[in-house]
PDB file of C-alpha atoms in Angstrom:
ATOM      1  CA  MET L   1       0.000   0.000   0.000  1.00 69.00           C
ATOM      2  CA  ASN L   2       2.782   2.399   0.970  1.00 78.00           C
ATOM      3  CA  THR L   3       4.783   1.367  -2.109  1.00 81.00           C
ATOM      4  CA  ARG L   4       1.796   2.041  -4.332  1.00 81.00           C
ATOM      5  CA  ARG L   5       1.383   5.523  -2.848  1.00 79.00           C
ATOM      6  CA  ARG L   6       5.096   6.281  -3.339  1.00 80.00           C
ATOM      7  CA  ALA L   7       4.908   5.085  -6.953  1.00 76.00           C
ATOM      8  CA  LEU L   8       1.862   7.297  -7.587  1.00 76.00           C
ATOM      9  CA  GLN L   9       3.608  10.317  -6.038  1.00 79.00           C
ATOM     10  CA  LEU L  10       6.722   9.671  -8.133  1.00 73.00           C
ATOM     11  CA  LEU L  11       4.651   9.336 -11.293  1.00 71.00           C
ATOM     12  CA  THR L  12       2.822  12.582 -10.509  1.00 76.00           C
ATOM     13  CA  LEU L  13       6.109  14.377  -9.873  1.00 69.00           C
ATOM     14  CA  LEU L  14       7.573  13.117 -13.152  1.00 68.00           C
ATOM     15  CA  LEU L  15       4.430  14.197 -15.008  1.00 69.00           C
ATOM     16  CA  PHE L  16       4.631  17.751 -13.646  1.00 70.00           C
ATOM     17  CA  LEU L  17       8.357  17.970 -14.395  1.00 64.00           C
ATOM     18  CA  GLY L  18       7.735  16.720 -17.927  1.00 66.00           C
ATOM     19  CA  LEU L  19       4.986  19.280 -18.558  1.00 62.00           C
ATOM     20  CA  GLY L  20       7.294  22.052 -17.424  1.00 56.00           C
ATOM     21  CA  GLY L  21       9.563  21.179 -20.335  1.00 53.00           C
ATOM     22  CA  CYS L  22       6.688  21.627 -22.785  1.00 54.00           C
ATOM     23  CA  ALA L  23       6.519  25.313 -21.914  1.00 50.00           C
ATOM     24  CA  SER L  24      10.073  25.766 -23.177  1.00 46.00           C
ATOM     25  CA  TRP L  25       9.001  24.683 -26.679  1.00 53.00           C
ATOM     26  CA  PHE L  26       7.396  28.078 -27.251  1.00 53.00           C
ATOM     27  CA  SER L  27       9.469  31.217 -27.037  1.00 53.00           C
ATOM     28  CA  ASP L  28       7.758  34.555 -26.592  1.00 58.00           C
ATOM     29  CA  ASP L  29      10.530  36.557 -28.231  1.00 73.00           C
ATOM     30  CA  LEU L  30       9.308  35.879 -31.790  1.00 79.00           C
ATOM     31  CA  PRO L  31       7.316  38.673 -33.441  1.00 89.00           C
ATOM     32  CA  GLU L  32       3.627  37.886 -33.745  1.00 91.00           C
ATOM     33  CA  PRO L  33       1.891  37.618 -37.111  1.00 94.00           C
ATOM     34  CA  GLN L  34      -0.043  40.631 -38.375  1.00 93.00           C
ATOM     35  CA  VAL L  35      -3.539  40.605 -39.877  1.00 92.00           C
ATOM     36  CA  HIS L  36      -4.801  43.375 -42.161  1.00 90.00           C
ATOM     37  CA  LEU L  37      -8.242  43.927 -43.649  1.00 87.00           C
ATOM     38  CA  VAL L  38      -7.251  44.669 -47.243  1.00 88.00           C
ATOM     39  CA  LYS L  39     -10.573  44.968 -49.041  1.00 85.00           C
ATOM     40  CA  VAL L  40     -14.319  44.622 -48.562  1.00 82.00           C
ATOM     41  CA  GLU L  41     -16.050  43.375 -51.697  1.00 85.00           C
ATOM     42  CA  VAL L  42     -19.817  43.691 -52.082  1.00 85.00           C
ATOM     43  CA  VAL L  43     -21.219  40.445 -53.473  1.00 90.00           C
ATOM     44  CA  ARG L  44     -24.924  41.263 -53.198  1.00 90.00           C
ATOM     45  CA  ALA L  45     -26.815  44.001 -51.393  1.00 85.00           C
ATOM     46  CA  LYS L  46     -30.530  43.633 -50.836  1.00 88.00           C
ATOM     47  CA  LEU L  47     -32.740  45.422 -48.342  1.00 84.00           C
ATOM     48  CA  LEU L  48     -32.656  42.799 -45.554  1.00 87.00           C
ATOM     49  CA  GLU L  49     -29.526  40.877 -46.464  1.00 90.00           C
ATOM     50  CA  GLN L  50     -26.077  41.924 -47.601  1.00 89.00           C
ATOM     51  CA  LYS L  51     -23.305  39.585 -48.675  1.00 91.00           C
ATOM     52  CA  PHE L  52     -19.689  40.679 -48.582  1.00 89.00           C
ATOM     53  CA  LEU L  53     -16.324  39.092 -49.168  1.00 91.00           C
ATOM     54  CA  LEU L  54     -13.690  40.240 -46.669  1.00 89.00           C
ATOM     55  CA  HIS L  55     -10.112  40.061 -47.940  1.00 92.00           C
ATOM     56  CA  PHE L  56      -7.546  39.611 -45.151  1.00 92.00           C
ATOM     57  CA  ARG L  57      -3.767  39.506 -45.424  1.00 94.00           C
ATOM     58  CA  VAL L  58      -1.799  37.494 -42.836  1.00 95.00           C
ATOM     59  CA  ASP L  59       1.871  38.473 -42.551  1.00 96.00           C
ATOM     60  CA  ASN L  60       4.368  36.001 -41.078  1.00 95.00           C
ATOM     61  CA  PRO L  61       7.484  37.913 -39.916  1.00 94.00           C
ATOM     62  CA  ASN L  62       9.246  34.769 -38.627  1.00 93.00           C
ATOM     63  CA  ASP L  63      11.717  32.314 -40.169  1.00 93.00           C
ATOM     64  CA  GLN L  64       9.358  29.362 -39.601  1.00 91.00           C
ATOM     65  CA  ASP L  65       6.095  28.261 -41.181  1.00 93.00           C
ATOM     66  CA  LEU L  66       2.986  29.666 -39.516  1.00 93.00           C
ATOM     67  CA  THR L  67      -0.036  27.364 -39.343  1.00 93.00           C
ATOM     68  CA  VAL L  68      -3.282  29.305 -39.026  1.00 94.00           C
ATOM     69  CA  ARG L  69      -6.266  27.408 -37.631  1.00 94.00           C
ATOM     70  CA  ALA L  70      -8.994  30.040 -37.444  1.00 95.00           C
ATOM     71  CA  LEU L  71      -9.749  33.741 -37.502  1.00 94.00           C
ATOM     72  CA  GLU L  72     -12.269  35.334 -35.161  1.00 95.00           C
ATOM     73  CA  TYR L  73     -13.181  38.897 -36.146  1.00 93.00           C
ATOM     74  CA  ARG L  74     -15.329  41.920 -35.269  1.00 95.00           C
ATOM     75  CA  ILE L  75     -15.511  44.926 -37.576  1.00 91.00           C
ATOM     76  CA  HIS L  76     -16.822  48.282 -36.376  1.00 92.00           C
ATOM     77  CA  LEU L  77     -17.548  51.299 -38.559  1.00 87.00           C
ATOM     78  CA  GLY L  78     -17.518  54.258 -36.204  1.00 87.00           C
ATOM     79  CA  ASP L  79     -19.464  52.964 -33.192  1.00 88.00           C
ATOM     80  CA  ILE L  80     -21.548  50.540 -35.280  1.00 89.00           C
ATOM     81  CA  LEU L  81     -20.777  46.816 -35.191  1.00 91.00           C
ATOM     82  CA  LEU L  82     -20.971  45.814 -38.846  1.00 87.00           C
ATOM     83  CA  THR L  83     -20.163  42.149 -38.533  1.00 90.00           C
ATOM     84  CA  GLU L  84     -18.583  39.527 -36.339  1.00 93.00           C
ATOM     85  CA  GLY L  85     -17.841  35.885 -36.834  1.00 93.00           C
ATOM     86  CA  GLU L  86     -15.300  33.112 -37.029  1.00 94.00           C
ATOM     87  CA  HIS L  87     -13.716  31.567 -40.080  1.00 93.00           C
ATOM     88  CA  GLU L  88     -12.227  28.127 -39.425  1.00 92.00           C
ATOM     89  CA  HIS L  89      -9.959  27.391 -42.355  1.00 90.00           C
ATOM     90  CA  TRP L  90      -6.502  25.884 -41.850  1.00 92.00           C
ATOM     91  CA  PHE L  91      -3.678  27.189 -44.016  1.00 93.00           C
ATOM     92  CA  THR L  92       0.070  27.725 -43.768  1.00 93.00           C
ATOM     93  CA  VAL L  93       1.990  30.943 -44.321  1.00 95.00           C
ATOM     94  CA  GLY L  94       5.607  30.483 -45.351  1.00 94.00           C
ATOM     95  CA  PRO L  95       8.523  32.094 -43.534  1.00 94.00           C
ATOM     96  CA  ASN L  96       8.715  35.879 -44.066  1.00 95.00           C
ATOM     97  CA  ARG L  97       5.729  35.766 -46.415  1.00 96.00           C
ATOM     98  CA  SER L  98       2.116  36.824 -46.595  1.00 96.00           C
ATOM     99  CA  ALA L  99      -1.034  34.883 -47.401  1.00 95.00           C
ATOM    100  CA  TYR L 100      -4.461  36.127 -48.375  1.00 95.00           C
ATOM    101  CA  LEU L 101      -7.706  34.864 -46.937  1.00 92.00           C
ATOM    102  CA  LYS L 102     -11.193  35.508 -48.307  1.00 94.00           C
ATOM    103  CA  VAL L 103     -14.005  35.329 -45.763  1.00 93.00           C
ATOM    104  CA  PRO L 104     -17.612  35.371 -47.001  1.00 93.00           C
ATOM    105  CA  ILE L 105     -20.046  37.081 -44.647  1.00 91.00           C
ATOM    106  CA  ARG L 106     -23.768  37.696 -44.610  1.00 91.00           C
ATOM    107  CA  THR L 107     -25.314  40.455 -42.555  1.00 89.00           C
ATOM    108  CA  ASN L 108     -28.423  42.594 -42.129  1.00 89.00           C
ATOM    109  CA  LEU L 109     -27.646  46.292 -41.875  1.00 86.00           C
ATOM    110  CA  TRP L 110     -31.293  47.378 -41.979  1.00 88.00           C
ATOM    111  CA  PRO L 111     -31.573  48.031 -38.191  1.00 90.00           C
ATOM    112  CA  LYS L 112     -28.444  50.206 -38.418  1.00 88.00           C
ATOM    113  CA  VAL L 113     -29.382  52.108 -41.571  1.00 85.00           C
ATOM    114  CA  ARG L 114     -30.036  55.437 -39.800  1.00 89.00           C
ATOM    115  CA  ASP L 115     -26.626  55.414 -38.153  1.00 89.00           C
ATOM    116  CA  LEU L 116     -24.965  54.429 -41.439  1.00 83.00           C
ATOM    117  CA  VAL L 117     -26.711  57.250 -43.304  1.00 84.00           C
ATOM    118  CA  LYS L 118     -25.407  59.731 -40.716  1.00 86.00           C
ATOM    119  CA  LEU L 119     -21.872  58.454 -41.274  1.00 82.00           C
ATOM    120  CA  LEU L 120     -22.221  58.598 -45.057  1.00 80.00           C
ATOM    121  CA  LYS L 121     -23.808  62.092 -45.235  1.00 84.00           C
ATOM    122  CA  LYS L 122     -20.425  63.631 -45.977  1.00 82.00           C
ATOM    123  CA  PRO L 123     -18.728  61.093 -48.265  1.00 79.00           C
ATOM    124  CA  ASP L 124     -15.465  63.048 -48.331  1.00 84.00           C
ATOM    125  CA  GLN L 125     -15.044  62.856 -44.531  1.00 85.00           C
ATOM    126  CA  PRO L 126     -12.957  59.980 -43.127  1.00 88.00           C
ATOM    127  CA  ILE L 127     -14.916  57.348 -41.187  1.00 86.00           C
ATOM    128  CA  PRO L 128     -12.981  55.403 -38.538  1.00 90.00           C
ATOM    129  CA  TYR L 129     -13.096  51.616 -38.621  1.00 89.00           C
ATOM    130  CA  ARG L 130     -11.824  49.055 -36.133  1.00 93.00           C
ATOM    131  CA  LEU L 131     -10.864  45.409 -36.638  1.00 93.00           C
ATOM    132  CA  GLU L 132     -10.697  43.285 -33.489  1.00 95.00           C
ATOM    133  CA  GLY L 133     -10.408  39.571 -32.943  1.00 94.00           C
ATOM    134  CA  GLU L 134      -8.086  36.630 -32.516  1.00 96.00           C
ATOM    135  CA  LEU L 135      -5.954  34.597 -34.862  1.00 94.00           C
ATOM    136  CA  GLU L 136      -5.574  30.983 -33.744  1.00 95.00           C
ATOM    137  CA  THR L 137      -2.218  29.556 -34.781  1.00 93.00           C
ATOM    138  CA  GLY L 138      -0.144  26.476 -34.031  1.00 90.00           C
ATOM    139  CA  LEU L 139       0.022  22.962 -35.328  1.00 85.00           C
ATOM    140  CA  PHE L 140      -0.387  20.895 -32.159  1.00 86.00           C
ATOM    141  CA  ILE L 141      -0.970  23.387 -29.369  1.00 88.00           C
ATOM    142  CA  ALA L 142      -3.030  26.492 -30.081  1.00 89.00           C
ATOM    143  CA  HIS L 143      -1.577  29.964 -29.708  1.00 91.00           C
ATOM    144  CA  TYR L 144      -3.914  32.960 -29.817  1.00 94.00           C
ATOM    145  CA  VAL L 145      -2.813  36.264 -31.329  1.00 94.00           C
ATOM    146  CA  HIS L 146      -5.028  39.202 -30.372  1.00 95.00           C
ATOM    147  CA  LEU L 147      -5.898  41.567 -33.214  1.00 93.00           C
ATOM    148  CA  ALA L 148      -6.545  45.286 -32.899  1.00 93.00           C
ATOM    149  CA  ARG L 149      -6.337  47.472 -36.004  1.00 91.00           C
ATOM    150  CA  ASN L 150      -7.665  50.976 -36.494  1.00 91.00           C
ATOM    151  CA  GLY L 151      -7.959  52.981 -39.662  1.00 87.00           C
ATOM    152  CA  VAL L 152     -10.158  55.268 -41.675  1.00 86.00           C
ATOM    153  CA  ILE L 153     -12.069  54.906 -44.903  1.00 81.00           C
ATOM    154  CA  ILE L 154     -13.425  57.586 -47.186  1.00 79.00           C
ATOM    155  CA  ALA L 155     -16.836  56.616 -48.535  1.00 72.00           C
ATOM    156  CA  ALA L 156     -16.379  58.631 -51.729  1.00 70.00           C
ATOM    157  CA  ASP L 157     -13.474  56.352 -52.688  1.00 66.00           C
ATOM    158  CA  LEU L 158     -15.726  53.281 -52.463  1.00 58.00           C
ATOM    159  CA  ILE L 159     -18.664  54.620 -54.485  1.00 60.00           C
ATOM    160  CA  PRO L 160     -18.295  53.922 -58.219  1.00 57.00           C
ATOM    161  CA  GLU L 161     -19.044  56.856 -60.502  1.00 55.00           C
TER     162      GLU L 161
END
């Protein structure tokens, strides 16, 4: 009985010591990947449903392959939440390279139309946008990269003449 307890304690100790070594596999000194919203393409715009294609660019600044598991995103235009969602699509970005990701979304902007009209009244004025979310990376063990990008768009540049 006492031998069994000692063996269990030894096994537990070895397990904890072994897991401590796993933490050394990941170094925090590597620069994190960057995600940019490059383009928003209108696929179809009806009164109660709008379909867009979001074009993202994922930059890998490291000397190793970057495996991307998923992208969780929230896009705000001014104070209005335009869309949020998660795109689970595995792909690999080569060392010191960029990869492009197209994310189809479907939304209903009808409840927010008054606020959008206020923002678009002066099409030459810049409108702030915000991209937030998480990029899930890693082949075996997940690593989460928090995203926070701010910028401005000018509505007049998006409206075809």
